[in-house]
Coordinates of C-alpha atoms in Angstrom, one line a residue:
Chain I
M1254 CA 18.1 24.8 10.5
S1255 CA 20.9 24.0 13.0
W1256 CA 23.9 22.1 11.6
S1257 CA 25.0 21.1 15.1
V1258 CA 21.7 19.2 15.6
I1259 CA 22.1 17.5 12.3
Q1260 CA 25.7 16.6 13.1
A1261 CA 24.7 15.2 16.5
S1262 CA 21.9 13.2 14.9
L1263 CA 24.0 11.6 12.2
P1264 CA 25.3 8.5 14.1
A1265 CA 21.7 7.6 15.2
F1266 CA 20.4 8.1 11.6
G1267 CA 23.3 6.0 10.3
A1268 CA 22.4 3.1 12.5
A1269 CA 18.7 3.5 11.6
F1270 CA 19.6 3.6 7.9
W1271 CA 21.3 0.3 8.0
L1272 CA 18.7 -1.3 10.2
T1273 CA 16.0 -0.1 7.8
L1274 CA 17.9 -1.6 4.8
E1275 CA 18.5 -4.9 6.6
L1276 CA 14.9 -5.3 7.7
A1277 CA 13.6 -4.3 4.3
A1278 CA 15.9 -6.7 2.6
L1279 CA 14.9 -9.6 4.8
G1280 CA 11.2 -8.8 4.4
I1281 CA 11.5 -8.4 0.6
A1282 CA 13.5 -11.7 0.2
G1283 CA 10.9 -13.5 2.3
A1284 CA 8.0 -11.9 0.5
L1285 CA 9.5 -12.9 -2.9
G1286 CA 9.9 -16.5 -1.7
I1287 CA 6.4 -16.7 -0.2
G1288 CA 4.9 -14.9 -3.3
A1289 CA 6.6 -17.3 -5.7
G1290 CA 5.4 -20.4 -3.9
V1291 CA 1.9 -19.1 -3.4
S1292 CA 1.6 -18.0 -7.0
L1293 CA 2.7 -21.4 -8.3
V1294 CA 0.3 -23.2 -6.0
Q1295 CA -2.5 -20.9 -7.3
Y1296 CA -1.5 -21.2 -10.9
F1297 CA -1.4 -25.0 -11.0
R1298 CA -4.4 -25.2 -8.6
V1299 CA -2.5 -27.6 -6.3
P1300 CA -5.3 -29.6 -4.6
G1301 CA -6.0 -28.6 -1.0
L1302 CA -3.4 -25.9 -1.0
H1303 CA -4.7 -23.4 -3.6
Q1304 CA -7.8 -22.5 -1.5
V1305 CA -5.5 -21.8 1.5
A1306 CA -3.3 -19.7 -0.8
S1307 CA -6.2 -17.7 -2.0
V1308 CA -7.5 -17.0 1.5
Y1309 CA -4.1 -15.9 2.6
V1310 CA -3.7 -13.5 -0.3
D1311 CA -7.1 -12.1 0.3
V1312 CA -6.6 -11.5 4.0
A1313 CA -3.1 -10.2 3.8
R1314 CA -3.9 -7.7 1.0
N1315 CA -7.0 -6.4 2.7
T1316 CA -5.7 -5.5 6.1
P1317 CA -3.2 -2.7 7.1
L1318 CA 0.4 -3.6 8.0
L1319 CA 0.0 -1.6 11.2
V1320 CA -2.8 -3.9 12.4
Q1321 CA -0.9 -7.0 11.3
L1322 CA 2.1 -5.8 13.3
F1323 CA 0.0 -5.1 16.4
F1324 CA -1.6 -8.6 16.1
I1325 CA 1.8 -10.3 15.8
Y1326 CA 3.7 -8.3 18.4
Y1327 CA 1.0 -7.6 21.0
G1328 CA -1.7 -10.2 20.2
L1329 CA 0.2 -13.4 19.7
P1330 CA 1.9 -13.3 23.2
G1331 CA -1.6 -13.9 24.6
L1332 CA -1.3 -17.4 23.0
G1333 CA 2.2 -17.9 24.4
L1334 CA 4.1 -16.8 21.2
K1335 CA 6.4 -14.0 22.1
L1336 CA 8.4 -12.5 19.3
S1337 CA 10.9 -9.6 19.4
A1338 CA 10.0 -6.4 17.7
P1339 CA 12.4 -6.8 14.7
V1340 CA 11.3 -10.4 14.2
S1341 CA 7.6 -9.3 14.3
G1342 CA 8.4 -6.5 11.9
V1343 CA 10.1 -8.7 9.3
L1344 CA 7.4 -11.4 9.7
G1345 CA 4.7 -8.8 9.2
L1346 CA 6.4 -7.5 6.1
I1347 CA 6.7 -11.0 4.7
F1348 CA 3.1 -11.7 5.5
L1349 CA 1.9 -8.5 3.8
G1350 CA 4.5 -8.6 1.0
G1351 CA 4.1 -12.3 0.2
S1352 CA 0.5 -11.6 -1.0
Y1353 CA 1.5 -8.6 -3.1
M1354 CA 4.3 -10.5 -4.7
A1355 CA 2.0 -13.5 -5.3
E1356 CA -0.3 -11.2 -7.2
A1357 CA 2.6 -9.8 -9.3
F1358 CA 3.8 -13.3 -10.2
T1359 CA 0.3 -14.3 -11.1
G1360 CA -0.1 -11.3 -13.3
G1361 CA 3.1 -12.4 -15.1
Y1362 CA 2.0 -16.0 -15.6
N1363 CA -1.3 -14.8 -16.9
A1364 CA 0.5 -12.8 -19.6
I1365 CA 1.4 -16.2 -21.3
P1366 CA -1.1 -17.2 -23.9
K1367 CA -3.1 -20.3 -23.0
S1368 CA -2.3 -21.9 -26.3
Q1369 CA 1.3 -22.3 -25.2
L1370 CA 0.3 -24.4 -22.2
E1371 CA -2.0 -26.4 -24.3
S1372 CA 0.8 -27.0 -26.8
G1373 CA 3.1 -28.1 -24.0
A1374 CA 0.5 -30.4 -22.5
A1375 CA -0.2 -31.9 -26.0
L1376 CA 3.6 -32.6 -26.3
G1377 CA 3.3 -34.6 -23.1
L1378 CA 5.0 -32.1 -20.7
S1379 CA 4.1 -32.7 -17.0
P1380 CA 2.9 -29.8 -14.9
R1381 CA 6.4 -29.5 -13.4
Q1382 CA 7.9 -29.3 -16.9
L1383 CA 5.3 -26.8 -18.0
A1384 CA 6.3 -24.6 -15.1
R1385 CA 10.0 -25.1 -15.7
F1386 CA 10.1 -24.6 -19.5
I1387 CA 7.1 -22.5 -20.3
V1388 CA 5.5 -20.6 -17.4
L1389 CA 8.5 -19.5 -15.4
P1390 CA 10.9 -18.2 -18.1
Q1391 CA 8.3 -16.0 -19.7
G1392 CA 6.0 -15.3 -16.7
L1393 CA 8.9 -14.1 -14.5
T1394 CA 9.9 -11.6 -17.2
A1395 CA 6.4 -10.3 -17.5
A1396 CA 6.1 -10.1 -13.7
V1397 CA 9.2 -7.8 -13.3
P1398 CA 7.3 -4.4 -13.3
G1399 CA 4.8 -5.6 -10.7
L1400 CA 7.5 -7.1 -8.5
A1401 CA 9.6 -3.9 -8.8
A1402 CA 6.7 -1.8 -7.7
N1403 CA 6.2 -4.1 -4.7
V1404 CA 9.9 -3.8 -3.7
I1405 CA 9.5 0.0 -3.5
F1406 CA 6.2 -0.3 -1.6
L1407 CA 7.7 -2.7 1.0
V1408 CA 10.7 -0.5 1.6
K1409 CA 8.3 2.4 2.3
E1410 CA 6.1 0.1 4.6
T1411 CA 9.1 -0.3 7.0
S1412 CA 8.3 3.2 8.2
I1413 CA 5.3 1.6 10.0
F1414 CA 7.7 -0.4 12.1
T1415 CA 7.9 2.6 14.3
V1416 CA 4.7 1.7 16.0
I1417 CA 6.3 -1.4 17.6
A1418 CA 9.4 0.7 18.6
I1419 CA 11.9 -0.7 16.1
P1420 CA 14.6 1.9 15.9
E1421 CA 14.4 2.3 12.1
L1422 CA 14.5 5.6 10.3
T1423 CA 11.0 7.0 11.2
N1424 CA 11.3 5.9 14.8
T1425 CA 14.7 7.4 15.1
A1426 CA 13.6 10.7 13.6
L1427 CA 10.6 10.9 16.1
D1428 CA 13.0 10.0 18.9
L1429 CA 15.3 12.8 18.0
I1430 CA 12.5 15.3 17.7
G1431 CA 11.6 14.3 21.3
L1432 CA 15.3 14.7 22.3
Y1433 CA 16.2 18.0 20.7
Y1434 CA 12.8 19.6 20.0
R1435 CA 14.1 20.4 16.5
S1436 CA 11.5 18.8 14.2
N1437 CA 12.7 20.5 10.9
E1438 CA 16.2 19.0 11.1
S1439 CA 15.0 15.5 11.9
L1440 CA 12.3 15.5 9.3
L1441 CA 14.7 16.8 6.7
M1442 CA 17.2 14.0 7.5
L1443 CA 14.3 11.5 7.5
V1444 CA 13.2 12.5 4.0
V1445 CA 16.8 12.6 2.7
A1446 CA 17.5 9.2 4.2
Y1447 CA 14.5 7.6 2.4
A1448 CA 15.4 9.4 -0.8
I1449 CA 19.0 8.0 -0.6
I1450 CA 17.4 4.5 -0.5
L1451 CA 14.4 4.9 -2.8
V1452 CA 15.6 7.1 -5.6
P1453 CA 18.6 4.9 -6.7
L1454 CA 16.5 1.8 -6.0
S1455 CA 13.6 3.0 -8.2
W1456 CA 16.1 4.0 -10.9
G1457 CA 17.8 0.6 -10.8
L1458 CA 14.5 -1.2 -11.0
T1459 CA 13.4 0.9 -14.0
Q1460 CA 16.6 -0.1 -15.7
L1461 CA 15.9 -3.7 -15.0
E1462 CA 12.3 -3.4 -16.4
R1463 CA 13.7 -1.7 -19.5
K1464 CA 16.2 -4.6 -19.9
V1465 CA 13.6 -7.4 -19.7
R1466 CA 11.0 -5.5 -21.8
H1467 CA 12.8 -6.5 -25.0
V1468 CA 12.3 -10.2 -24.2
T1469 CA 9.4 -11.1 -26.5
I1470 CA 6.7 -13.5 -25.4
G1471 CA 5.9 -15.8 -28.4
A1472 CA 2.3 -15.5 -29.6
Chain Y
M815 CA -8.5 -17.6 30.5
S816 CA -8.6 -17.2 26.8
Q817 CA -12.4 -16.8 27.0
S818 CA -12.2 -13.9 29.5
G819 CA -10.1 -12.0 27.0
L820 CA -12.8 -12.4 24.4
E821 CA -15.7 -11.6 26.8
L822 CA -13.9 -8.5 27.9
L823 CA -14.3 -7.1 24.4
F824 CA -18.1 -6.9 25.0
Q825 CA -18.0 -5.6 28.6
G826 CA -18.5 -2.1 30.0
Q827 CA -17.9 0.7 27.5
N828 CA -15.4 -1.3 25.4
L829 CA -17.6 -2.0 22.4
P830 CA -19.2 1.5 22.3
R831 CA -15.7 3.1 22.5
L832 CA -14.4 0.9 19.7
L833 CA -17.4 1.8 17.6
A834 CA -16.8 5.5 18.2
G835 CA -13.2 5.0 17.0
F836 CA -14.5 3.2 14.0
G837 CA -16.7 6.2 13.3
V838 CA -13.6 8.4 13.2
T839 CA -11.8 6.0 10.9
L840 CA -14.8 5.9 8.5
R841 CA -15.3 9.7 8.6
V842 CA -11.6 10.3 7.7
A843 CA -11.7 7.7 5.0
A844 CA -15.0 9.1 3.5
V845 CA -13.8 12.7 3.5
V846 CA -10.4 11.8 2.1
L847 CA -12.0 9.7 -0.7
A848 CA -14.5 12.4 -1.6
L849 CA -11.8 15.1 -1.8
G850 CA -8.9 13.1 -3.0
L851 CA -10.6 11.2 -5.8
S852 CA -12.2 14.4 -7.2
L853 CA -9.0 16.4 -7.0
G854 CA -7.1 13.5 -8.5
A855 CA -9.6 13.1 -11.4
L856 CA -9.1 16.8 -12.2
L857 CA -5.3 16.6 -12.0
G858 CA -5.4 13.5 -14.1
A859 CA -7.4 15.2 -16.8
L860 CA -4.9 18.2 -16.7
R861 CA -2.1 15.7 -17.2
T862 CA -3.4 14.9 -20.6
L863 CA -3.1 18.5 -21.8
P864 CA -0.1 19.4 -24.0
N865 CA 1.1 22.2 -21.6
R866 CA 4.8 21.3 -20.8
G867 CA 5.2 23.4 -17.6
L868 CA 2.0 21.9 -16.1
Q869 CA 3.2 18.4 -16.9
V870 CA 6.5 18.9 -15.1
V871 CA 4.7 20.3 -12.0
L872 CA 2.1 17.6 -11.8
R873 CA 4.5 14.8 -12.5
G874 CA 6.8 16.2 -9.8
Y875 CA 3.9 16.3 -7.4
L876 CA 3.1 12.7 -8.1
E877 CA 6.7 11.5 -7.8
I878 CA 7.2 13.2 -4.5
F879 CA 4.1 11.7 -3.0
R880 CA 5.0 8.3 -4.4
I881 CA 8.6 8.2 -3.2
V882 CA 8.1 9.5 0.4
P883 CA 6.4 7.0 2.7
T884 CA 2.9 8.1 3.8
V885 CA 3.9 7.9 7.4
V886 CA 6.7 10.4 6.7
L887 CA 4.3 12.7 4.8
L888 CA 2.0 12.6 7.8
F889 CA 4.7 13.6 10.2
V890 CA 6.0 16.3 7.9
A891 CA 2.5 17.8 7.7
Y892 CA 2.0 17.4 11.4
Y893 CA 5.1 19.4 12.4
L894 CA 5.2 21.8 9.4
L895 CA 1.6 23.0 9.0
P896 CA 1.5 24.7 12.4
Q897 CA 4.7 26.6 11.4
L898 CA 3.1 28.0 8.3
G899 CA 1.4 31.2 9.4
G900 CA 0.4 29.8 12.8
L901 CA -2.1 27.4 11.2
N902 CA -3.3 25.3 14.1
L903 CA -5.0 22.3 12.8
S904 CA -6.3 19.3 14.7
G905 CA -4.6 15.9 14.2
E906 CA -7.6 14.8 12.2
A907 CA -7.4 17.8 9.9
V908 CA -3.7 17.3 9.3
A909 CA -4.4 13.7 8.4
V910 CA -7.2 14.6 6.0
V911 CA -5.0 17.1 4.2
T912 CA -2.1 14.7 3.9
F913 CA -4.1 11.7 2.9
T914 CA -6.1 13.8 0.4
L915 CA -3.0 15.1 -1.3
W916 CA -1.5 11.6 -1.4
T917 CA -4.8 10.1 -2.8
A918 CA -5.1 12.8 -5.4
A919 CA -1.6 12.1 -6.6
E920 CA -2.3 8.4 -7.0
M921 CA -5.7 9.1 -8.5
S922 CA -4.2 11.5 -11.1
D923 CA -2.1 8.7 -12.5
I924 CA -5.0 6.3 -12.7
V925 CA -7.1 8.9 -14.5
R926 CA -4.4 9.9 -16.9
G927 CA -3.7 6.3 -17.7
A928 CA -7.3 5.6 -18.5
L929 CA -7.7 8.8 -20.6
V930 CA -4.6 8.1 -22.8
A931 CA -5.7 4.4 -23.1
V932 CA -8.7 5.5 -25.2
P933 CA -7.5 5.4 -28.8
R934 CA -6.8 8.8 -30.2
H935 CA -8.8 8.1 -33.4
Q936 CA -12.0 7.8 -31.3
V937 CA -11.8 11.4 -30.3
E938 CA -10.6 12.5 -33.7
A939 CA -13.5 10.7 -35.3
G940 CA -15.8 12.6 -33.0
A941 CA -14.2 15.9 -34.0
A942 CA -14.6 14.9 -37.6
L943 CA -18.3 14.4 -37.0
G944 CA -18.5 18.0 -35.7
L945 CA -18.8 17.3 -32.0
T946 CA -17.6 20.1 -29.8
R947 CA -14.7 19.5 -27.3
A948 CA -17.2 19.2 -24.5
Q949 CA -19.3 16.7 -26.5
Q950 CA -16.2 14.7 -27.3
L951 CA -15.5 14.4 -23.6
R952 CA -19.1 13.7 -22.7
F953 CA -19.9 11.1 -25.3
I954 CA -16.6 9.5 -26.3
L955 CA -13.8 9.9 -23.8
F956 CA -15.6 9.5 -20.5
P957 CA -17.8 6.5 -21.3
Q958 CA -14.7 4.6 -22.4
A959 CA -12.2 6.0 -19.8
V960 CA -14.4 5.5 -16.7
P961 CA -14.6 1.7 -16.9
L962 CA -10.8 1.6 -17.5
A963 CA -10.2 3.7 -14.4
L964 CA -12.7 1.9 -12.2
P965 CA -10.7 -1.1 -10.9
G966 CA -7.6 1.1 -10.1
T967 CA -9.9 3.6 -8.3
I968 CA -11.6 0.9 -6.2
N969 CA -8.2 -0.5 -5.2
L970 CA -7.0 2.9 -4.3
A971 CA -10.1 3.2 -2.1
T972 CA -9.0 0.1 -0.2
R973 CA -5.5 1.6 0.2
V974 CA -7.0 4.8 1.6
I975 CA -9.1 2.8 4.1
K976 CA -6.0 0.8 5.2
T977 CA -4.0 4.0 5.4
T978 CA -6.4 5.4 8.0
S979 CA -4.7 3.0 10.5
L980 CA -1.8 5.5 10.5
L981 CA -4.1 8.1 12.3
L982 CA -2.9 6.6 15.6
M983 CA 0.6 7.9 15.0
I984 CA -0.6 11.5 15.3
S985 CA -2.8 10.7 18.3
V986 CA -6.2 10.8 16.5
M987 CA -8.6 8.5 18.4
D988 CA -9.3 6.3 15.5
L989 CA -10.3 2.6 15.7
V990 CA -6.7 1.4 16.2
N991 CA -5.9 4.0 18.8
V992 CA -9.0 3.3 20.9
G993 CA -8.1 -0.4 20.6
Q994 CA -4.5 0.3 21.8
T995 CA -5.9 2.3 24.7
L996 CA -8.2 -0.5 25.8
V997 CA -5.4 -3.0 25.5
E998 CA -3.1 -0.9 27.7
A999 CA -5.8 -0.6 30.3
N1000 CA -6.7 -4.3 30.4
S1001 CA -3.9 -6.6 29.2
H1002 CA -2.1 -6.9 32.5
L1003 CA -5.1 -8.6 34.0
H1004 CA -6.2 -10.3 30.8
P1005 CA -3.2 -11.4 28.7
T1006 CA -5.3 -12.8 25.9
F1007 CA -7.3 -9.5 25.5
A1008 CA -4.8 -8.0 23.0
F1009 CA -5.1 -11.2 20.9
W1010 CA -8.9 -10.8 20.6
L1011 CA -8.9 -7.1 20.3
Y1012 CA -6.3 -6.9 17.5
G1013 CA -7.9 -9.9 16.0
A1014 CA -11.2 -8.0 15.9
L1015 CA -9.5 -5.0 14.3
F1016 CA -7.9 -7.3 11.7
I1017 CA -11.3 -8.7 10.8
G1018 CA -12.9 -5.2 10.8
Y1019 CA -10.5 -3.9 8.3
Y1020 CA -10.8 -7.0 6.2
L1021 CA -14.6 -6.7 6.1
L1022 CA -14.3 -3.1 4.9
C1023 CA -11.7 -3.7 2.2
A1024 CA -12.2 -7.3 0.9
P1025 CA -15.6 -6.6 -0.8
L1026 CA -14.1 -3.6 -2.6
S1027 CA -11.1 -5.7 -3.7
W1028 CA -13.4 -8.5 -5.0
W1029 CA -15.5 -5.9 -6.9
A1030 CA -12.4 -4.4 -8.5
K1031 CA -11.2 -7.9 -9.5
H1032 CA -14.6 -8.8 -10.9
I1033 CA -14.7 -5.6 -13.1
A1034 CA -11.2 -6.2 -14.4
R1035 CA -12.0 -9.8 -15.2
Q1036 CA -15.1 -8.8 -17.0
R1037 CA -13.2 -6.3 -19.1
K1038 CA -10.6 -8.9 -20.0
A1039 CA -13.3 -11.3 -21.1
V1040 CA -14.7 -8.7 -23.3
T1041 CA -11.5 -7.5 -24.9
N1042 CA -9.6 -10.8 -25.2
D1043 CA -11.7 -13.0 -27.4

């Protein structure tokens, strides 16, 4: 271990750390938005749209992010759509994450007993009202553990951004290995950097899960 | 123009080379699944034993492999394994070791979950009937735990298949790496080639993983139909 190498690498790792956080945050926010929309479309079987939503979830979940990124970043320019590496990365993360989030939301909605929806419908609630007053308040609570697991998953997936040369943590570590030929130092910093993000995040999400677990879903 | 990119996919040695890369991808996935799922099943069973030290070690192993991104695990193994006693492994062997340990960690949690989900009184009733420990496992625990673990295991298999796309990062000539090589050789003359080639990889991975996902979903739904009225 050489401390001078670690010290010299710190600024680059610092920049990569913030970039990783920024791209992950954008991707996760987008994935939550897409996932929420897609799951509602599927849950209420919106005519015409829910088949599209199902195909999207199926395709996005069953292909690797790396291939999705190559397709977006290298494949789409062939059709005249040129996107920068960070934009491609975030879009890829949203494409992949949206499907995972949709499944987590759906899992939450399905935890609500059918009888509640039937009662709501019998009271004359419209689908919109059923969503607003019955499905969402309870379903979102039940979806929290699945959503939390996806947040962690998506942060880790940003490491794949290195293949389209986005200078995030993994890419920076590999760059520094090439620069100094000191793999142990760079790898140690890389693992520590991910731990600094993921350990507190995972702890915080567990607290959140614990908090919402006490919300009871009426039988 | 757009047609030439697609046609190029089938010209010369392009298709055979892609298929050779696909063979490497399948080989790594198959070996990792065989080793990782068996090791994981064993570790999962060990995690239900009351030994405290063992639990701490196995839980720690799982958490480390869960929290560190697989890409990082792969690079750590790639740079560290050769330093350990001059062990000089090929890229493919490094990937197999890393992915197997990761798969085993994930599998251990699936198996542990399934084993503890079988109600305790079932095994106790077996013991009361005079079944030996082996018989309890053989006739009571396994028949009930295996269906519980199956959907998670199948989904893990699709994750393993998708994870093989990372092989490219340590220069193994897998499907994606061959694809990238072909794109680099051809895309200056045929700008649409990358679109068709990566599109083909996209479809290839989908065709491998989607049926497994459907199967897992089908089993889970069947179970739900049986248990919930």
